[in-house]
Short mmCIF file of C-alpha atoms and ligand atoms in Angstrom, two decimals:
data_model
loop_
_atom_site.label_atom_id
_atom_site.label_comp_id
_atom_site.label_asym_id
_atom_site.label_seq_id
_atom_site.Cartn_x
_atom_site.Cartn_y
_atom_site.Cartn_z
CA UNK A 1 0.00 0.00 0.00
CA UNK A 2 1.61 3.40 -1.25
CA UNK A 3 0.92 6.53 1.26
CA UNK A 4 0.40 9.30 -0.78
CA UNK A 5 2.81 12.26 -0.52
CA UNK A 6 0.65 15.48 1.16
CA UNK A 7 -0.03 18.05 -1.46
CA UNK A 8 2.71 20.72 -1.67
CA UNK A 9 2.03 24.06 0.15
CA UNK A 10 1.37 27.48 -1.56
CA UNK A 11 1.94 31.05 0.71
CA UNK A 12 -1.17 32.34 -0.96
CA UNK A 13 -3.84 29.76 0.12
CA UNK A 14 -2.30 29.70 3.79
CA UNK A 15 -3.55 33.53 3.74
CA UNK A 16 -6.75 33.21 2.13
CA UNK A 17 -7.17 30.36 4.76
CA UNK A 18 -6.59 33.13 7.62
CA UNK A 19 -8.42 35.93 6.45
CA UNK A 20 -11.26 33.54 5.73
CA UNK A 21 -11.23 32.53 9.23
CA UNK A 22 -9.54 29.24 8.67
CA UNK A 23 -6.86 27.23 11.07
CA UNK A 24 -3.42 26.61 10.12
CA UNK A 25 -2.13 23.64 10.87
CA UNK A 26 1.72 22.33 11.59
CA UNK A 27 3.37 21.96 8.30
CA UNK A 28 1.32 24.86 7.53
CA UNK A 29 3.19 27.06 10.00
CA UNK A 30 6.46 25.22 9.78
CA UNK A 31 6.14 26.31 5.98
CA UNK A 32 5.52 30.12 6.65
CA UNK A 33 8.44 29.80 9.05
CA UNK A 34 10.96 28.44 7.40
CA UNK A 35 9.83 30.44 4.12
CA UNK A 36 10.48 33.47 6.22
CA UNK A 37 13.81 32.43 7.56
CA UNK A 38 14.76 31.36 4.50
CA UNK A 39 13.88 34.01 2.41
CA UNK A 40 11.44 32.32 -0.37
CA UNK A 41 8.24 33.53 1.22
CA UNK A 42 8.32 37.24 -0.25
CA UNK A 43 7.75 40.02 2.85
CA UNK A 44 4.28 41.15 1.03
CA UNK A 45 2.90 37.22 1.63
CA UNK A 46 4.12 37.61 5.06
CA UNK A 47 2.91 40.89 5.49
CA UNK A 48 -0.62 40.27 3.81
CA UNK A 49 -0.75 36.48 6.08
CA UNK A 50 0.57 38.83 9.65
CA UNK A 51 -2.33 41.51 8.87
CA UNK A 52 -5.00 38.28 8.02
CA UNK A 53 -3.51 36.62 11.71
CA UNK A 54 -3.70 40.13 13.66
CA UNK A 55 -7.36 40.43 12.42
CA UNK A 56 -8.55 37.01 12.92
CA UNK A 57 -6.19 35.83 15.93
CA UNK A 58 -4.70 32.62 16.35
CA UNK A 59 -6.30 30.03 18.35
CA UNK A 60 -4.32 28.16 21.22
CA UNK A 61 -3.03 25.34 19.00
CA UNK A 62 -1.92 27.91 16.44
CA UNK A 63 0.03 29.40 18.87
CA UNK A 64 1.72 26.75 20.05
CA UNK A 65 2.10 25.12 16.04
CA UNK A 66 3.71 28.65 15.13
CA UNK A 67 5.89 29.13 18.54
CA UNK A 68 7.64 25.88 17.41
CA UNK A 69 7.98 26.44 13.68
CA UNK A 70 9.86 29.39 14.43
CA UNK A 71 12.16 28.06 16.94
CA UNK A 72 13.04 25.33 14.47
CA UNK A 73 13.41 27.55 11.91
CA UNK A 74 17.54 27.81 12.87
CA UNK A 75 19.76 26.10 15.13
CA UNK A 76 19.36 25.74 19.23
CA UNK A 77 22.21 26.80 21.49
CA UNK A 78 22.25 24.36 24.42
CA UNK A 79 23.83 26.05 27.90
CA UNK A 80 24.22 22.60 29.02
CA UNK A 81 27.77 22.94 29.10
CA UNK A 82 28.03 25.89 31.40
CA UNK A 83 27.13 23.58 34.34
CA UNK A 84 24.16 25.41 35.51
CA UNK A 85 20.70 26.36 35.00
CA UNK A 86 20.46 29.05 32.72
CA UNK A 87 16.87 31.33 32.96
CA UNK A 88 16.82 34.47 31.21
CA UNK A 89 14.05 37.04 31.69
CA UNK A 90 11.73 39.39 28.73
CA UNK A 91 9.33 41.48 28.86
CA UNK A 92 6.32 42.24 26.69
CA UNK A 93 7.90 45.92 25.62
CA UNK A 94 7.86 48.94 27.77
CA UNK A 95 9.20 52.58 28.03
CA UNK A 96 11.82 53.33 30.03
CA UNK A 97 12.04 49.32 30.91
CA UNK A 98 15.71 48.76 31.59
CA UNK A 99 15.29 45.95 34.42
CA UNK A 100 17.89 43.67 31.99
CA UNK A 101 20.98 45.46 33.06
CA UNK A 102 19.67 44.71 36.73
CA UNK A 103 18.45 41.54 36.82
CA UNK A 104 21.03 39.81 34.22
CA UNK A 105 24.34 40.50 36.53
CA UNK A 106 22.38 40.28 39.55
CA UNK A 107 20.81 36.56 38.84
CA UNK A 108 23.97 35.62 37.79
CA UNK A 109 25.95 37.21 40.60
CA UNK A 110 23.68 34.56 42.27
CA UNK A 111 24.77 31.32 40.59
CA UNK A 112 22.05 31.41 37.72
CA UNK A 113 23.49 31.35 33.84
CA UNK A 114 21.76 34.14 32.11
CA UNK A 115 21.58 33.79 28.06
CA UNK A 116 19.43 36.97 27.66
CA UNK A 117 18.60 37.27 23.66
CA UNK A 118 17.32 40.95 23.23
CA UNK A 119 15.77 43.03 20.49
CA UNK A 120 15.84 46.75 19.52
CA UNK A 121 13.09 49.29 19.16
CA UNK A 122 9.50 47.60 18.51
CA UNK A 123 6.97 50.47 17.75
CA UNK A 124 6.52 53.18 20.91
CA UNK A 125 9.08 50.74 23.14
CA UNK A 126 12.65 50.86 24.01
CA UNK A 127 15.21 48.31 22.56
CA UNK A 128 17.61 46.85 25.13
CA UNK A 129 20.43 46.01 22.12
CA UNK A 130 19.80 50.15 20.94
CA UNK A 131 20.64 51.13 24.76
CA UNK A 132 23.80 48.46 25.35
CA UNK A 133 24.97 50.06 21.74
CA UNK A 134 25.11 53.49 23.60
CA UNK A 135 28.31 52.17 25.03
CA UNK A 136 31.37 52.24 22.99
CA UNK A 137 32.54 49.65 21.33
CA UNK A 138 29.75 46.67 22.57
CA UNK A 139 29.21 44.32 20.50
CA UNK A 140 25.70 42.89 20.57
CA UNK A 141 26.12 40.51 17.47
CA UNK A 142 28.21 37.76 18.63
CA UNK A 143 28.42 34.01 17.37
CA UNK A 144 26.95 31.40 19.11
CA UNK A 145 30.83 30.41 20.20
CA UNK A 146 31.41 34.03 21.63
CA UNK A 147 27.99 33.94 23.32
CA UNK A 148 29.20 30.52 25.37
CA UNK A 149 32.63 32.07 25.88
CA UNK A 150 31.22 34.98 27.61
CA UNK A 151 28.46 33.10 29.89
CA UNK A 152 31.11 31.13 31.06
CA UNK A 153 33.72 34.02 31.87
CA UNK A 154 30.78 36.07 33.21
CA UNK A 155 27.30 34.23 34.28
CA UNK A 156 25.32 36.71 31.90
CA UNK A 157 25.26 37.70 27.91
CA UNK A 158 23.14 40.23 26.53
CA UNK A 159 23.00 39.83 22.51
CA UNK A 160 20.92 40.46 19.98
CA UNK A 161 18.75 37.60 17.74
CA UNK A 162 21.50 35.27 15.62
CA UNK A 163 21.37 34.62 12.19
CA UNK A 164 21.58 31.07 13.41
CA UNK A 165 18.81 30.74 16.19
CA UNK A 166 15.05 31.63 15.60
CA UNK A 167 15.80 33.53 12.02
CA UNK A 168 12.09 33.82 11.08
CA UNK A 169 11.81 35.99 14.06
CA UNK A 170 14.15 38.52 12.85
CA UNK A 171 12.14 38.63 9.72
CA UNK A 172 8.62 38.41 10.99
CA UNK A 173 9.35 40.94 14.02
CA UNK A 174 10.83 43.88 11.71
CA UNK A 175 7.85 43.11 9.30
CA UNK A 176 5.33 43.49 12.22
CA UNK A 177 7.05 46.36 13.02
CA UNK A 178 6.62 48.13 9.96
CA UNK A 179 2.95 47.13 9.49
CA UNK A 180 0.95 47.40 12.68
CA UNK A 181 1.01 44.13 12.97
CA UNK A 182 2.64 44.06 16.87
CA UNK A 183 -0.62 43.89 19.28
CA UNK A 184 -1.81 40.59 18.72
CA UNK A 185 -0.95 37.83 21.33
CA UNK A 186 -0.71 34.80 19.19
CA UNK A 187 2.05 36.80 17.66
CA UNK A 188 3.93 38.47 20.16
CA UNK A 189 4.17 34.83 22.02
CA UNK A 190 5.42 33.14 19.20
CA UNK A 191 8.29 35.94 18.75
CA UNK A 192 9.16 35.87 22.42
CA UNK A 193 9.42 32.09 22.92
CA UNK A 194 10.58 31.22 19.35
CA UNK A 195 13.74 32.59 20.72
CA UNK A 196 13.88 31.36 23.94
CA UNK A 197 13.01 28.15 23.21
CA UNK A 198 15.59 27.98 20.81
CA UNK A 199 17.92 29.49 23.68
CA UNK A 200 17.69 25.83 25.60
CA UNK A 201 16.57 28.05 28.60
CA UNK A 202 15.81 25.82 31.77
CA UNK A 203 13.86 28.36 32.74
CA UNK A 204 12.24 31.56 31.36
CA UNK A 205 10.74 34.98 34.03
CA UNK A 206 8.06 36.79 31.74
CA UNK A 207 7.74 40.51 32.56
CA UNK A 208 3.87 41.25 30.81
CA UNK A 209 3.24 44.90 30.92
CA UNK A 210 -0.21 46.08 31.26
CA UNK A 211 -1.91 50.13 31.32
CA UNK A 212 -1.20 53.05 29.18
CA UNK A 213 2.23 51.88 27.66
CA UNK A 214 1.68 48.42 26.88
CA UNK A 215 1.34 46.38 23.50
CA UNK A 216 -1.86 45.20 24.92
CA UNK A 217 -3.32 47.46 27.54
CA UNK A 218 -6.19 46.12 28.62
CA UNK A 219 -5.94 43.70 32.00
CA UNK A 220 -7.53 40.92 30.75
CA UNK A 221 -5.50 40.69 27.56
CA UNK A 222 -2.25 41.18 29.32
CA UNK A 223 -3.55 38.47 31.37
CA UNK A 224 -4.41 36.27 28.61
CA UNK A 225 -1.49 36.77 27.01
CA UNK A 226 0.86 36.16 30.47
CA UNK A 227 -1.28 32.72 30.23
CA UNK A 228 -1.25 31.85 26.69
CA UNK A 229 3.33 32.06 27.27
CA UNK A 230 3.29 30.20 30.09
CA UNK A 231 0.83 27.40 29.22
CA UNK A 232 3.34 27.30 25.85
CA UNK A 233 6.54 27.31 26.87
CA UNK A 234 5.38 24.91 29.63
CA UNK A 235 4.24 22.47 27.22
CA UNK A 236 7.37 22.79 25.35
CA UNK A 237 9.41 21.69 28.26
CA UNK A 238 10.55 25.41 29.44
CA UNK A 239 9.70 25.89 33.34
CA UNK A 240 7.75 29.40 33.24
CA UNK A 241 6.50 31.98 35.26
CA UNK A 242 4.86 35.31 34.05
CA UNK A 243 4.09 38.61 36.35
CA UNK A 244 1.65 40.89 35.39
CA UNK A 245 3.21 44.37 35.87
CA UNK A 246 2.47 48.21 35.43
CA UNK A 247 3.52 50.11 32.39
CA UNK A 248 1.04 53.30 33.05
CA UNK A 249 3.90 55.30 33.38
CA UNK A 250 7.69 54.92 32.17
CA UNK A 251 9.75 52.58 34.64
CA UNK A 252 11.99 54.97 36.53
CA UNK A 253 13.02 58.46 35.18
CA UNK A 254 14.89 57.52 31.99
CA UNK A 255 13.65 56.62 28.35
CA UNK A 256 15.97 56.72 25.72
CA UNK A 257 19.38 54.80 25.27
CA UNK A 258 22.59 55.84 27.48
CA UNK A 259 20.15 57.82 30.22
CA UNK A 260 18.98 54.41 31.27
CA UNK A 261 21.70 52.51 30.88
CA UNK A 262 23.09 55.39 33.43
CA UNK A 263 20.28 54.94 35.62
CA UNK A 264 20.30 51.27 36.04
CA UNK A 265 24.33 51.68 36.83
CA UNK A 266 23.43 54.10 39.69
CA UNK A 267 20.84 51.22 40.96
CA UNK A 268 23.88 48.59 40.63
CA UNK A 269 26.10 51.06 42.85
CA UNK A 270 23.72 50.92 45.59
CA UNK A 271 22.40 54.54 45.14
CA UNK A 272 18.84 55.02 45.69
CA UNK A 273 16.54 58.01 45.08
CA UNK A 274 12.65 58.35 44.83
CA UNK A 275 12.37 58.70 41.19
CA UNK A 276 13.82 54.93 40.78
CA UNK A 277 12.41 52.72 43.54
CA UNK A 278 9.87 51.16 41.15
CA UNK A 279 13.01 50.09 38.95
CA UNK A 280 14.69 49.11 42.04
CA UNK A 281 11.47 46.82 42.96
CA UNK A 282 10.32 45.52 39.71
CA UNK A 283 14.09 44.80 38.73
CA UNK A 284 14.46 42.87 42.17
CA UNK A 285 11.24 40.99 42.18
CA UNK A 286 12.46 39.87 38.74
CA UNK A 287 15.63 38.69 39.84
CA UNK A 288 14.22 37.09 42.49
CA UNK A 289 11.89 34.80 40.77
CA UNK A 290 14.69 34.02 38.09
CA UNK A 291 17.24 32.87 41.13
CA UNK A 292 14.05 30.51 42.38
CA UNK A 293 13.35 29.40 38.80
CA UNK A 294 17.55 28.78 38.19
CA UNK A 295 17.42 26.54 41.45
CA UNK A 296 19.18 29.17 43.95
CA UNK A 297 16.69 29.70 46.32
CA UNK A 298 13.78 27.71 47.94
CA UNK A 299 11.38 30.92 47.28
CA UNK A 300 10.78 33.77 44.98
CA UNK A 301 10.98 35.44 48.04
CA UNK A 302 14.37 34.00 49.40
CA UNK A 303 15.91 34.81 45.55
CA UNK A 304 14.63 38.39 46.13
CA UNK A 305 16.73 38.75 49.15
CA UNK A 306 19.93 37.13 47.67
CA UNK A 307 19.57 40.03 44.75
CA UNK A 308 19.24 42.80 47.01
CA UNK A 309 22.60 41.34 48.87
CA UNK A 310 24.32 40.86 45.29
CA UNK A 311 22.96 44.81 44.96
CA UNK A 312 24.39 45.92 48.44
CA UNK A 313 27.66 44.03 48.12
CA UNK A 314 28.46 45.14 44.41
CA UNK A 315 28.91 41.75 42.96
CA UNK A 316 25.62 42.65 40.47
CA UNK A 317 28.02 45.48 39.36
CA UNK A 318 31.11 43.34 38.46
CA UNK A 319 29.18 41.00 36.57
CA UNK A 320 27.55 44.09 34.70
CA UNK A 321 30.69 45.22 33.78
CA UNK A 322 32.79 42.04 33.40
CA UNK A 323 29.69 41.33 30.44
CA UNK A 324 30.59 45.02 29.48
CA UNK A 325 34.00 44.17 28.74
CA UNK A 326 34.05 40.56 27.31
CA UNK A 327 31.52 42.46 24.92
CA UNK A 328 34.21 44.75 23.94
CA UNK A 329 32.25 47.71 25.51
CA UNK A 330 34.48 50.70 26.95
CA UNK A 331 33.38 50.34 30.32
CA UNK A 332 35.54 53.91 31.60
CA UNK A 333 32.06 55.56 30.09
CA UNK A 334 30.80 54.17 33.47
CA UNK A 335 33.34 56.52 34.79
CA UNK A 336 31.45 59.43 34.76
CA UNK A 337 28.41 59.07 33.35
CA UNK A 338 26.74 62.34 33.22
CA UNK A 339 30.26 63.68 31.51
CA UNK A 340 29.88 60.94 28.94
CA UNK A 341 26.44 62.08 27.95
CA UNK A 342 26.52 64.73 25.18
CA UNK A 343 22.65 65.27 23.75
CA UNK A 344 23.12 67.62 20.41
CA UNK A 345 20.09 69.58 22.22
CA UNK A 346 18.35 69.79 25.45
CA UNK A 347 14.89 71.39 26.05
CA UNK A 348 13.16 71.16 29.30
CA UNK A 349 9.04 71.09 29.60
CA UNK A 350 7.65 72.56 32.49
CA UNK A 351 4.07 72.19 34.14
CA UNK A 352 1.72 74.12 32.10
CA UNK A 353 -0.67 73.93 35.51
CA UNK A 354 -0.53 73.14 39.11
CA UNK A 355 -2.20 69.99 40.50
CA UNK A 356 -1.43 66.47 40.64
CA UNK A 357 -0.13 64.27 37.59
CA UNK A 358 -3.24 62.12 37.08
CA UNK A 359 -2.86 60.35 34.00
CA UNK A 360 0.11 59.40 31.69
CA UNK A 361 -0.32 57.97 28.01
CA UNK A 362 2.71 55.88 28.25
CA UNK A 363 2.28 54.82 24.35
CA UNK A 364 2.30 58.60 23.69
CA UNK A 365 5.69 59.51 25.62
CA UNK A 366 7.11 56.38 24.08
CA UNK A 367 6.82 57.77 20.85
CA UNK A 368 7.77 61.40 22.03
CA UNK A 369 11.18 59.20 22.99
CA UNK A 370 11.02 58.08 19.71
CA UNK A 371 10.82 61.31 18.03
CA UNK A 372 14.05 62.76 19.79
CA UNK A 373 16.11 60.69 18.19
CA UNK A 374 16.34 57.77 20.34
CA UNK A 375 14.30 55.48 18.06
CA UNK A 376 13.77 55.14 14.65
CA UNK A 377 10.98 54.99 11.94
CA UNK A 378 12.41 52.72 9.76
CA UNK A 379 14.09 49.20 10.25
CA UNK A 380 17.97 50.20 9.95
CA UNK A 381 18.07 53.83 10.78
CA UNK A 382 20.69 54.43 13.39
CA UNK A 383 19.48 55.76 17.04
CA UNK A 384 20.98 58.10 18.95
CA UNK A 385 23.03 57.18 21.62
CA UNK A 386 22.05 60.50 23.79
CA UNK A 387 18.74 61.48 23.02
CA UNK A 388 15.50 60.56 25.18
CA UNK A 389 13.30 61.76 28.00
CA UNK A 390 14.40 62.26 31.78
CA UNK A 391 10.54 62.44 33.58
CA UNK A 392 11.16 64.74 36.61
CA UNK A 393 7.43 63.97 37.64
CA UNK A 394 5.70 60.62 38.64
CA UNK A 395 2.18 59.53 38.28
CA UNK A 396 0.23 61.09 41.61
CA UNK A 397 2.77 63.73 42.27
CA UNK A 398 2.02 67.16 43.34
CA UNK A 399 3.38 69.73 40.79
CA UNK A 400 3.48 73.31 40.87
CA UNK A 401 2.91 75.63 37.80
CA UNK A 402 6.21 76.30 36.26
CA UNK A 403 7.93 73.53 37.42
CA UNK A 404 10.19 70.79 35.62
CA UNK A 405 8.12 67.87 34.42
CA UNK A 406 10.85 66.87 31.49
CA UNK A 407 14.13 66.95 30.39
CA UNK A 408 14.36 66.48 26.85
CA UNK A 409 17.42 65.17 25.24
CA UNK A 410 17.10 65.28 21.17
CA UNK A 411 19.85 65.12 18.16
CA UNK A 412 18.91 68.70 16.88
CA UNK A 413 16.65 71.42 18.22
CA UNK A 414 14.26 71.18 15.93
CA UNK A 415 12.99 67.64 16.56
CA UNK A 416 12.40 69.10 20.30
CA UNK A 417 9.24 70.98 19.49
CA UNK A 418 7.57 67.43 17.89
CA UNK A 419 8.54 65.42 21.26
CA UNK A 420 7.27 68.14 23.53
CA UNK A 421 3.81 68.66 21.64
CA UNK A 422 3.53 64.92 22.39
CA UNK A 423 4.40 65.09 25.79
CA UNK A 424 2.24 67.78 26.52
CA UNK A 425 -0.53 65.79 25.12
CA UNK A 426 -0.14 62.74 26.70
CA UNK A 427 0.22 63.94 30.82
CA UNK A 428 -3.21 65.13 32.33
CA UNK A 429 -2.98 67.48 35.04
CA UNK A 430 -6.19 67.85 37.43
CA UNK A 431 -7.37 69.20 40.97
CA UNK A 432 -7.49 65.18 42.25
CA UNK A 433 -4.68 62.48 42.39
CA UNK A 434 -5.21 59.30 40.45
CA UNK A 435 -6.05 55.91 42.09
CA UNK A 436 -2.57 54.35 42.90
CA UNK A 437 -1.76 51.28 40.96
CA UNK A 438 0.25 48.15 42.17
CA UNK A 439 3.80 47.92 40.22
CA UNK A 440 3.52 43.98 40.73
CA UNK A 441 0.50 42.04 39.75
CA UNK A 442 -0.75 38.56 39.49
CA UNK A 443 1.77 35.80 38.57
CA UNK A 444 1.43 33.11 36.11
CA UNK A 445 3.12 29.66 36.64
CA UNK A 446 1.80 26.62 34.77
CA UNK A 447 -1.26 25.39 36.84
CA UNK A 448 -2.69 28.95 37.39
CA UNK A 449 -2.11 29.39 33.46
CA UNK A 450 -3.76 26.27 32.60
CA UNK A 451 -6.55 27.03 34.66
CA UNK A 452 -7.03 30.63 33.22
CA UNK A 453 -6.97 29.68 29.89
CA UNK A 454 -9.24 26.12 30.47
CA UNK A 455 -12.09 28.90 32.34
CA UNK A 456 -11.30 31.54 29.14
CA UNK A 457 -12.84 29.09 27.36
CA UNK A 458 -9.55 28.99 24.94
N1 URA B 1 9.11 41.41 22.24
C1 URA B 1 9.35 40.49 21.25
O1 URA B 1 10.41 39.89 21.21
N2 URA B 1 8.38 40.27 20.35
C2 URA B 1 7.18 40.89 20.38
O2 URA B 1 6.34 40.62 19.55
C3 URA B 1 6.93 41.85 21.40
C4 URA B 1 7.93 42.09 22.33
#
């Protein structure tokens, strides 16, 4: 008896299938992925078969059949060798979120291996590779041989994506990028744990940013989402955990490239100051729950409290710049950091009204980062190092007329007046402060996931 060969796939009927409403299967998705990696799929199909998915979503099983086409759509790197448990940590996309160059060094000052796979700008967000590029001379495109060397000389890496591991990411994400295609959570898990799957991660902490400056703001879709990762990269033999955390305001002062890698330095030197205790706490819950995950401590909890000593005694620092260094970076820049930073303009916005800071569109200031220079509008457009926002003001502070809200860093004047209109636009001032909001929400791990998404009804 002859089994008969399955009929050869064509890139246009898998997107009339999705904007029709249809399912893809498997092979389907394992053929858009590798067609993407590969570069036979041309980016219109993909662009035309991303818009059909954002529209019509992907069910669970979609997810999970595109999650794993991507990942084997290159090689895996296996951290077996390094002789510990490696656990990295991403987040959903946030502004001002620069808890990487916290919680990296300080997991790893803590015994965990930390093969943290970044990207760059995605729409109104930050890029953690654009910020580390601030510093002279790192390199954030390193072979998988340089990225082992450096684990095991340090206990943390922070690269960018490989040509090697999860290629159809690279392709899909800056396509996505370019064609409003990001807000979807089918999507946006399948680009996150494409790559960390392929990373060989014994564990993975999700960061899932919900409010004003998220990709999905709503609660219950951040929630979803946090549940839809963990239930996936669970199944695909990744121990997960997802927090649920608050992006309706930037994370600490800085948004733009070198400010915050500047302001998480001054957090790994032990300085603190009001404007930065949610970084502080967000970045040290993080570690915490990636030192439990990587085996070094019986509780989320207990990790917590081995961070905050690998904070106090410096050792987070060393790592940070021992990385620094076997990156290539010039870590003297740490030196002196405010000397180092040299914006080609500076412009600062001052409260147009007295009251309390009630409301801040996060998405908004994001792209008011974005328009100073510090992101760009087109995949491949150099940022600049020195431009961003410094926010002088927090969410429920009392401000008086007159008095700085921003600092405004920009490559030339004249992109100052674009970023400011924005700003302006997107903080409400009124009589009444606005109802506080916990920086930590629920968390995720596999049985409350399961359970969410099983009562979803997904
Ligand atoms: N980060 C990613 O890597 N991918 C997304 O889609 C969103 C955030």
């Amino acid at each position: 008896m002859s089994v008969s060969a399955p009929a050869p796939l064509h890139t246009i009927d898998l997107i009339l299938k999705k904007r029709d409403g249809g399912r893809l299967d498997a092979r389907e998705m394992a053929f858009l992925a590798k067609g993407a990696a590969a570069g036979t799929i041309p980016e219109e199909q993909l662009a035309a078969w991303l818009m059909a998915a954002w529209l019509r979503g992907l069910s669970l099983d979609e997810t999970r059949a595109l999650t794993l086409a991507m990942r084997d759509s290159g090689e895996r790197f296996s951290p077996a060798r390094l002789g510990k448990k490696a656990v990295d940590k991403h987040s959903t996309g946030g502004v001002g979120d620069k808890t990487s160059f916290l919680v990296a060094p300080l997991a790893a000052a803590c015994g965990v291996a930390v093969p943290m796979i970044s990207g760059r700008a995605l729409g109104h967000t930050g890029g953690t590779l654009d910020k580390l590029e601030s510093i002279p001379g790192y390199r954030t495109a390193l072979t998988l041989t340089e990225f082992e060397a450096v684990l095991a000389k340090c206990g943390a890496s922070i690269i960018g994506q490989t040509r090697e591991l999860a290629p159809a990411d690279r392709v899909l994400y800056a396509l996505r990028d370019r064609t409003g295609t990001v807000e979807n959570p089918g999507l946006i898990c399948a680009s996150i744990l494409s790559k960390k799957l392929a990373a060989g991660l014994n564990g993975l902490v999700l960061d899932v940013k919900t409010g004003s400056g998220a990709f999905l703001r709503r609660r219950e879709d951040a929630e979803y989402l946090a549940a839809l990762m963990v239930a996936t990269a669970e199944a695909a033999g990744t121990r997960t955990v997802a927090l649920l955390t608050d992006m309706s305001q930037p994370l600490g002062q800085a948004a733009g490239n070198w400010i915050e890698l500047a302001e998480a330095v001054e957090l790994l030197r032990g300085q603190r100051r009001e404007g930065i205790e949610d970084l502080r706490e967000l970045s040290l819950t993080l570690a915490g729950w990636m030192i439990h995950v990587g085996g070094q401590a019986a509780t989320p909890e207990a990790g917590k409290a081995r961070a905050e000593a690998a904070l106090a005694d410096g050792s987070g620092l060393r790592v940070f710049l021992e990385m620094v260094a076997a990156q290539s970076g010039d870590t003297s820049v740490f030196d002196d950091p405010k000397g180092f930073h040299k914006p080609g303009a500076t412009e600062v916005v001052e409260a147009w009204e007295s009251g309390f800071v009630a409301e801040m569109d996060t998405t908004a200031l994001g792209w008011a980062v974005q328009r100073t220079g510090a992101g760009r509008e087109k995949a491949g457009e150099p940022v600049d190092a020195h431009a961003g926002i410094l926010f002088h003001a927090r969410r429920g502070a009392r401000v008086e007329k007159g008095q700085p809200l921003a600092t405004m860093y920009a490559t030339r004047t004249e992109m100052l007046s674009e970023a400011a209109a924005i700003l302006k636009q997107a903080v409400r001032i009124s009589e009444a402060p606005p109802r506080a909001v916990a920086l930590v929400g629920r968390a995720f791990t596999r049985e409350t996931a399961e359970t969410y998404l099983q009562s979803s009804g997904q």
